[in-house]
PDB file of C-alpha atoms in Angstrom:
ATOM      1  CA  UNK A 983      20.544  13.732  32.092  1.00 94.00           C
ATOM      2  CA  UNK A 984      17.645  15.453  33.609  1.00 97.00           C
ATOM      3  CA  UNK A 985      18.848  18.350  35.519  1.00 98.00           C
ATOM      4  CA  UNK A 986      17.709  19.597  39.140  1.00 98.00           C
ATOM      5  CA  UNK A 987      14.476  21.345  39.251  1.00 98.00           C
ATOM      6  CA  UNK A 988      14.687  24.066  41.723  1.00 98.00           C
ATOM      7  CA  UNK A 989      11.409  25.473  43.170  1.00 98.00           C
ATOM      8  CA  UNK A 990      10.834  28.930  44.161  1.00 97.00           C
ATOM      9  CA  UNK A 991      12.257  28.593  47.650  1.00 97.00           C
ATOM     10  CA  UNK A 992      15.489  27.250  46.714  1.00 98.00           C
ATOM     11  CA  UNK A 993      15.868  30.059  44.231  1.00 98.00           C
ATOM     12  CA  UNK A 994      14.872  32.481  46.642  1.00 98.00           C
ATOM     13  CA  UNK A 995      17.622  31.567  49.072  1.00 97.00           C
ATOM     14  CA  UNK A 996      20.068  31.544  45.928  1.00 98.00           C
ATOM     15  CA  UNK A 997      19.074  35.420  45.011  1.00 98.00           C
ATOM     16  CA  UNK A 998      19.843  35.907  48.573  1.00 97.00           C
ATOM     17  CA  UNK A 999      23.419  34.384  48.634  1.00 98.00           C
ATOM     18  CA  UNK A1000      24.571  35.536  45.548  1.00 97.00           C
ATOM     19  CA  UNK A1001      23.715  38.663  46.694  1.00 97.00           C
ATOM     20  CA  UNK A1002      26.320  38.907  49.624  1.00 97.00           C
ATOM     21  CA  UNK A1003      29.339  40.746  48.935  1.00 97.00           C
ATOM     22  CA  UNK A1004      31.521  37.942  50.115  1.00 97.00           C
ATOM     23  CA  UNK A1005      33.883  35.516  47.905  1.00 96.00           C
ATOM     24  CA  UNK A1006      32.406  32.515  45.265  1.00 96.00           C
ATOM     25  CA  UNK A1007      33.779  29.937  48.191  1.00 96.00           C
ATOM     26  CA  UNK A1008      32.309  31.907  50.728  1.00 97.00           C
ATOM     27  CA  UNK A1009      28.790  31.634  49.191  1.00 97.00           C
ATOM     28  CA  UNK A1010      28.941  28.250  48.458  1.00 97.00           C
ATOM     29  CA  UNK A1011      29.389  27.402  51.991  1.00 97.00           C
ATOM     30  CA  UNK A1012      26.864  29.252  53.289  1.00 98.00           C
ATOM     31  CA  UNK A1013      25.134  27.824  55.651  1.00 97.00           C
ATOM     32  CA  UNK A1014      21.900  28.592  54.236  1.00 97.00           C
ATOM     33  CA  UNK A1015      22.311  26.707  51.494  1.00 98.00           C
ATOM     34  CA  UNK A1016      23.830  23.747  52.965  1.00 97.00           C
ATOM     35  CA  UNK A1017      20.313  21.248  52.276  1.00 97.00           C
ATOM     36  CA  UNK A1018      19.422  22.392  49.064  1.00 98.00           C
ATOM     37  CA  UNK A1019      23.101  21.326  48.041  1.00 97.00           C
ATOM     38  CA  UNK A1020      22.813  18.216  49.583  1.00 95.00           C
ATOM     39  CA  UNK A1021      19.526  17.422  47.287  1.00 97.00           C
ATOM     40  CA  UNK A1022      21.165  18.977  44.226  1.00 97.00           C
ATOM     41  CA  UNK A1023      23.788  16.504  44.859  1.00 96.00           C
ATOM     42  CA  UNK A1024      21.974  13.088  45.202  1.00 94.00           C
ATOM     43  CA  UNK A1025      19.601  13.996  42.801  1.00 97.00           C
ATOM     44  CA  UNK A1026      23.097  13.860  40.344  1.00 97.00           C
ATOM     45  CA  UNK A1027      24.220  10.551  42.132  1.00 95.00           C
ATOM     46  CA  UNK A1028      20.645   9.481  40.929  1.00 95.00           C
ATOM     47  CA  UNK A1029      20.701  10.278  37.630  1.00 97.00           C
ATOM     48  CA  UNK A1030      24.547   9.142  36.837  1.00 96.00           C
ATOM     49  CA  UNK A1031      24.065   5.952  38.213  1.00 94.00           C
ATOM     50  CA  UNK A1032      26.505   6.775  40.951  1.00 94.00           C
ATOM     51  CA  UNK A1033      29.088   7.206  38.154  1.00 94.00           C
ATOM     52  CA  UNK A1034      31.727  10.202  37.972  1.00 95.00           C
ATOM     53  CA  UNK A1035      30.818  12.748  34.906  1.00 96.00           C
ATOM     54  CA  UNK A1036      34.560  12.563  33.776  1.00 96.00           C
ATOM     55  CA  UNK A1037      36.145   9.357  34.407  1.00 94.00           C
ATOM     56  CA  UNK A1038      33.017   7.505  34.261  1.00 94.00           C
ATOM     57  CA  UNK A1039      34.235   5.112  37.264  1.00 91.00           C
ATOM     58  CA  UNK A1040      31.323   3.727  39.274  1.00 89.00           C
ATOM     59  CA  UNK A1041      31.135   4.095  42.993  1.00 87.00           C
ATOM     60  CA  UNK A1042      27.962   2.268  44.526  1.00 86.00           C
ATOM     61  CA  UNK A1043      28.140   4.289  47.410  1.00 78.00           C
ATOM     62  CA  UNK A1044      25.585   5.814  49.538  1.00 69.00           C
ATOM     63  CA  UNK A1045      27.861   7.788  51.674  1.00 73.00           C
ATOM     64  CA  UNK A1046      27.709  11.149  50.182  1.00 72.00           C
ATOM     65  CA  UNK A1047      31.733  12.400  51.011  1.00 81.00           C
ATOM     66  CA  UNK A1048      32.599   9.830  48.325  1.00 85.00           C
ATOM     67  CA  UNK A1049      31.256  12.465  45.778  1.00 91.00           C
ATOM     68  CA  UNK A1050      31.735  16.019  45.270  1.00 94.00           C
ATOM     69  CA  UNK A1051      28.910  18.323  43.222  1.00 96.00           C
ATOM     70  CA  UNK A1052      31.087  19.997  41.026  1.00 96.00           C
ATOM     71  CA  UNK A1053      30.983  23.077  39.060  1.00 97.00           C
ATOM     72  CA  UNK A1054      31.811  22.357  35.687  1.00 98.00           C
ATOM     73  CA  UNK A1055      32.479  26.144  34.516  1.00 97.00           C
ATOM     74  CA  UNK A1056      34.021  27.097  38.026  1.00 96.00           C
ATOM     75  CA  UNK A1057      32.668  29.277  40.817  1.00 95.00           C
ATOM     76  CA  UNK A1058      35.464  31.610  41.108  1.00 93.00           C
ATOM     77  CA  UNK A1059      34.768  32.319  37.022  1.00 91.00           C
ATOM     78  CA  UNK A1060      30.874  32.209  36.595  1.00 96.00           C
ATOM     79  CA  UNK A1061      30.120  32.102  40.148  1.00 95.00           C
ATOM     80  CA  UNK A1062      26.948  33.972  39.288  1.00 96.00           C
ATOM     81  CA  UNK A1063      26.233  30.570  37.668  1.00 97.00           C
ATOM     82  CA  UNK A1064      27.385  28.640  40.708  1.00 97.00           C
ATOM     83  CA  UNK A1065      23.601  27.310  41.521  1.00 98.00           C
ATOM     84  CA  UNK A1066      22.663  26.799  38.187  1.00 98.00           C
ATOM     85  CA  UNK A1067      21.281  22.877  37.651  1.00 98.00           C
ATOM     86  CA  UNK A1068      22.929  22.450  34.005  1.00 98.00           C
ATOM     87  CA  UNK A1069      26.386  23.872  35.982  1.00 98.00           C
ATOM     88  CA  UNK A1070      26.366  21.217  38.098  1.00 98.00           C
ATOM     89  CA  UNK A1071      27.034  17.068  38.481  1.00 98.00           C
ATOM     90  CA  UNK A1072      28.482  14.828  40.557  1.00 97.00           C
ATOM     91  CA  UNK A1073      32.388  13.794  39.990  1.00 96.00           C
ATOM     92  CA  UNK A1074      34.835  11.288  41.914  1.00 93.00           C
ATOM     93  CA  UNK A1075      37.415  13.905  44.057  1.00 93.00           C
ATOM     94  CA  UNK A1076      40.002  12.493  42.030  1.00 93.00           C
ATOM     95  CA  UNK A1077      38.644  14.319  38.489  1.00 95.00           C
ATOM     96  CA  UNK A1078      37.038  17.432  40.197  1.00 95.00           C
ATOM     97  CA  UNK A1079      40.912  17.971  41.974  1.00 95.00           C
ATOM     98  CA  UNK A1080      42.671  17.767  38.756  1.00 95.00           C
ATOM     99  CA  UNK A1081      39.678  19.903  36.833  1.00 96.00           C
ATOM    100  CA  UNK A1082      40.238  22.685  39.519  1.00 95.00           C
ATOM    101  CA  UNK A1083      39.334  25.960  38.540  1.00 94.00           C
ATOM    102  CA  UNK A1084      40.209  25.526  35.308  1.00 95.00           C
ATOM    103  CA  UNK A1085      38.822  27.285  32.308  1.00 96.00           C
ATOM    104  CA  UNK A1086      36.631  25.280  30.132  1.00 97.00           C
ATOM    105  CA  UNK A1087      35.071  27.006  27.938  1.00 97.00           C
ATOM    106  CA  UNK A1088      35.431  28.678  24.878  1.00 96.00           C
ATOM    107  CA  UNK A1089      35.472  32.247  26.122  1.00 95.00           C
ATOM    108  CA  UNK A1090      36.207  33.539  29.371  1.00 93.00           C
ATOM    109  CA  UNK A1091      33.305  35.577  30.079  1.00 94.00           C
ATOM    110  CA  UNK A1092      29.435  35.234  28.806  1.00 96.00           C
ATOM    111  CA  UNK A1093      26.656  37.258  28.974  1.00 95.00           C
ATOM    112  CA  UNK A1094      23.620  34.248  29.249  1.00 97.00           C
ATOM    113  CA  UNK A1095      24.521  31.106  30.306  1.00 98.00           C
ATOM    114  CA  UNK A1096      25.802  28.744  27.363  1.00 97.00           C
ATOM    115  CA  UNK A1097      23.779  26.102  26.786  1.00 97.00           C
ATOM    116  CA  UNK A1098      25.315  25.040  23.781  1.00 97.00           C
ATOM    117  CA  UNK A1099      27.916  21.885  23.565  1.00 97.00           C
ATOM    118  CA  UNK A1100      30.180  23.602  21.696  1.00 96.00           C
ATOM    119  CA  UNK A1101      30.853  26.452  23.895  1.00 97.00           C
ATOM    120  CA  UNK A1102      32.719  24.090  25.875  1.00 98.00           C
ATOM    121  CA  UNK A1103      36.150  22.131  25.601  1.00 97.00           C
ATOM    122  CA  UNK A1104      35.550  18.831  27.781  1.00 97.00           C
ATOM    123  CA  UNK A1105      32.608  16.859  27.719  1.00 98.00           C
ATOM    124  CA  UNK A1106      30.023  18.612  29.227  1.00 98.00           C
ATOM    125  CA  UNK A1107      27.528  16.080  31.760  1.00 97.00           C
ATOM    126  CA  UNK A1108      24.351  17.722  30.384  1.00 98.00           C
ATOM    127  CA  UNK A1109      25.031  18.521  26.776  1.00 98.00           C
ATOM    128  CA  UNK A1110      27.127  15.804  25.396  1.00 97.00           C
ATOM    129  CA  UNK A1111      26.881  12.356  25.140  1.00 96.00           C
ATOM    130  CA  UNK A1112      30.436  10.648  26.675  1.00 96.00           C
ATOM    131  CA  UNK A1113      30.661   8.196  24.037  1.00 94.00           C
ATOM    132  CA  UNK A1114      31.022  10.159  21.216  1.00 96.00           C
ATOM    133  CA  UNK A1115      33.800  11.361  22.846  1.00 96.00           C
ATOM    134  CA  UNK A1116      35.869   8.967  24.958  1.00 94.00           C
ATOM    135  CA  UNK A1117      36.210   5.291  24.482  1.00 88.00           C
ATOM    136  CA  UNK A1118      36.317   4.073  27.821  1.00 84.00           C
ATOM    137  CA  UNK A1119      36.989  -0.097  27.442  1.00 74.00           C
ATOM    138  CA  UNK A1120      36.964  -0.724  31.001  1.00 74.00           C
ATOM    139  CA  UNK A1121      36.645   2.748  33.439  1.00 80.00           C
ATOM    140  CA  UNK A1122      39.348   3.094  35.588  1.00 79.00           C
ATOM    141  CA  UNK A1123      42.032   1.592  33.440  1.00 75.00           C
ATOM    142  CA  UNK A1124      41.968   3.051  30.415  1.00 77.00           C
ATOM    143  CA  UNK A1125      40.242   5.704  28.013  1.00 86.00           C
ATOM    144  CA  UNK A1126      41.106   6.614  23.941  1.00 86.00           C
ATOM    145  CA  UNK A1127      39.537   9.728  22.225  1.00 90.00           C
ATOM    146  CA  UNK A1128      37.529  10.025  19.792  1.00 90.00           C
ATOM    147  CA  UNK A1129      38.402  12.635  16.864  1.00 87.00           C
ATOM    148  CA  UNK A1130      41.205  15.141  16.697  1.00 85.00           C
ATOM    149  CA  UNK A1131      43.556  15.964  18.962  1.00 84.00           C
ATOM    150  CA  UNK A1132      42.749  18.779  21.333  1.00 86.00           C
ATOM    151  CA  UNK A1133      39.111  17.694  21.002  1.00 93.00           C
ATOM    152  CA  UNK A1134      36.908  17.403  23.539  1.00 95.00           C
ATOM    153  CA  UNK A1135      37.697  14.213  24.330  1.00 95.00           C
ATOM    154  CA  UNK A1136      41.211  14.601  24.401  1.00 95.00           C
ATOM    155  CA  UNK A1137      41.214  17.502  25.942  1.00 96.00           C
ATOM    156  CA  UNK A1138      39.082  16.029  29.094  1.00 96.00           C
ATOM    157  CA  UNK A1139      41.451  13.578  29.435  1.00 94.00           C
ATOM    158  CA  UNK A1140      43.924  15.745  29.632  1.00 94.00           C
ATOM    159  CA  UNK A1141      41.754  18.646  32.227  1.00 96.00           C
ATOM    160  CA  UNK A1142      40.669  15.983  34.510  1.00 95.00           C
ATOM    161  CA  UNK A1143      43.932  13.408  34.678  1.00 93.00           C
ATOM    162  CA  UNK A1144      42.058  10.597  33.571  1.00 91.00           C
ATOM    163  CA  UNK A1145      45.774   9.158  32.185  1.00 84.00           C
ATOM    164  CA  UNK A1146      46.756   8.941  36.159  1.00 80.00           C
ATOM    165  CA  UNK A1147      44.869   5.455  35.945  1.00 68.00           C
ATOM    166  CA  UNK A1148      47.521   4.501  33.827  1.00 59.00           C
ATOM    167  CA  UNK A1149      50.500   5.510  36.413  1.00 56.00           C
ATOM    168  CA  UNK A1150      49.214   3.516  39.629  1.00 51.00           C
ATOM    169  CA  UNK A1151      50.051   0.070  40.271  1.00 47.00           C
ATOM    170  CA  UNK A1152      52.982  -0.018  38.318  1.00 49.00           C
ATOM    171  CA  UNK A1153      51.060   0.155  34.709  1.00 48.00           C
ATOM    172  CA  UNK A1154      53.246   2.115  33.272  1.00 48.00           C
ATOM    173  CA  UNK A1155      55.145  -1.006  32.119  1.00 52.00           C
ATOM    174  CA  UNK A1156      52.153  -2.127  30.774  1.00 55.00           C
ATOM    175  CA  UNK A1157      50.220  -1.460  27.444  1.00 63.00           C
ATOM    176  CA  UNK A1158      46.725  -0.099  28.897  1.00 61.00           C
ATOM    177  CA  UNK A1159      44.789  -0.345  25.875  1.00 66.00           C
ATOM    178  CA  UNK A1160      46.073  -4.276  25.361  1.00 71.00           C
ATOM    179  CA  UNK A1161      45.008  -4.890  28.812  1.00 65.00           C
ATOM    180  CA  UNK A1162      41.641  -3.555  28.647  1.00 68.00           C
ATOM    181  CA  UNK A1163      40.537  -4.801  25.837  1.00 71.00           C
ATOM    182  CA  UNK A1164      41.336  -8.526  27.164  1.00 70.00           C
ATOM    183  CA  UNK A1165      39.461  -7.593  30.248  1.00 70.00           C
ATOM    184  CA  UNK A1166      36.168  -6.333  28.054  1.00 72.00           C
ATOM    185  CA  UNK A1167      36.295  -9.254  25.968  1.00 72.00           C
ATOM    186  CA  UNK A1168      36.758 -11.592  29.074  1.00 69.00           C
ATOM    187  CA  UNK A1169      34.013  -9.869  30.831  1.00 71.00           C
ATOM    188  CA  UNK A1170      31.795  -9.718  27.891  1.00 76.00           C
ATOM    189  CA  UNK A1171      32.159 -12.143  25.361  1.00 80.00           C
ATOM    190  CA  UNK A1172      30.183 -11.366  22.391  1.00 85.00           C
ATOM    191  CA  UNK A1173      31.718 -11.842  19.200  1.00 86.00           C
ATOM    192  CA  UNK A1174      32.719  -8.408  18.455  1.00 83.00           C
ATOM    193  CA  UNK A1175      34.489  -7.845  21.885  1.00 79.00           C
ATOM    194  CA  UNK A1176      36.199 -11.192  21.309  1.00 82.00           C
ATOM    195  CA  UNK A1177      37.498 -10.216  17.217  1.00 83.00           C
ATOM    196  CA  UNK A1178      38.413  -7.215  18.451  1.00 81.00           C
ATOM    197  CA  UNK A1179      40.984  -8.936  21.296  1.00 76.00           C
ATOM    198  CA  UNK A1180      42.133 -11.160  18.690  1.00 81.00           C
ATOM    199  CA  UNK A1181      42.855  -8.537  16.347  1.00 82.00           C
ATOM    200  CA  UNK A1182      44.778  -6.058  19.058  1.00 75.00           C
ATOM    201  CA  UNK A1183      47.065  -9.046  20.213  1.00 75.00           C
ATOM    202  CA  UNK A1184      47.622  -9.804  16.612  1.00 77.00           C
ATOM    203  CA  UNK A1185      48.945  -5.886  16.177  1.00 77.00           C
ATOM    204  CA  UNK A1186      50.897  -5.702  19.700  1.00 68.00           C
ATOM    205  CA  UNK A1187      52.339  -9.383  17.888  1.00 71.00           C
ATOM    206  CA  UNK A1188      53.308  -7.716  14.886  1.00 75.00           C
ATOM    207  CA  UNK A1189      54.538  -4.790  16.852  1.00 71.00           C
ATOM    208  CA  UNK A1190      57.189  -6.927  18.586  1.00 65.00           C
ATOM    209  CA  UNK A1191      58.270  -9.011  16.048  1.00 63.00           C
TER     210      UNK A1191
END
């Protein structure tokens, strides 16, 4: 993802908020900065295809309040980082109000700003790639990590309540992973999609047998 270039206005009006003595939410919402968040935010839309960084769910919106531009180390912890292009992207209110202010990185306190994917514990919107991470057969019904457990794919599933999918509608008497794997290979039928449905119905067979 290309990040937000900012010029040498916008950074002049961030030097000047972060400079107030005030509190992380009270600079954010400073009026002066009110337009260049607005660009910073649809440049994200933009660039992730009007997809959320965690869940991955697409929203073809153009009305903004559908989206928030979320911090992913959090203001109140790095909020001399709260401008900072590779902090930011654009998640679905849904992820960024489970996410919170949680921590997410591998220390609590740094003294540059980590650019490196493995200083953080969920997948990071600028530094990692999604799929080597989370399998996501159909977004917004059902995601599988990749690796370990308590890696960073389980863990964002975890940080950002990407298993609530799971709990609406009455899925939880449903197997997720069954039923989105039918709906890939339905929706896309190409010969690997369709031997892998045959191949999960013959385990869930075998299962209740």
């Amino acid at each position: 993802m290309t990040p937000f270039v900012l010029n040498e206005d916008d950074e002049a009006l961030i030097t000047g908020v972060l400079r107030k003595n005030v509190s992380p939410n009270e600079k954010w919402a400073d009026p002066a900065v009110t337009e260049l968040k607005a660009r910073m935010k649809q440049h994200y839309i933009e660039q992730q295809e009007y997809c959320c960084g965690y869940c991955k769910v697409h929203k073809p919106s153009l009305h903004g309040g559908d989206w928030d531009l979320e911090h992913i180390m959090h203001k109140k912890n790095f909020d001399k980082w709260m401008f900072h292009p590779e902090n930011l992207c654009v998640s679905c209110k849904e992820c960024n109000g489970y996410k919170g202010s949680k921590l997410i990185t591998k220390a609590d306190s740094y003294s540059k700003f980590p650019t490196q994917a493995s200083s953080y514990t969920i997948i990071h919107a600028h530094y990692d790639r999604y799929e080597d991470h989370i399998i996501a057969f159909v977004p917004g019904l059902t995601y599988r990590h990749k690796g370990e457990k308590h890696g960073k794919g389980w863990k964002t599933i975890e940080v950002c309540g990407l298993l609530r999918y799971h709990e609406e509608g009455g899925r939880t008497q449903v197997d997720p992973i069954t039923q989105a794997v039918l709906l890939m290979a339905a929706n896309d039928q190409t010969p690997n999609n369709i031997k892998l449905a045959i191949q999960v119905l013959k385990d869930k067979l075998n299962a209740l047998s």
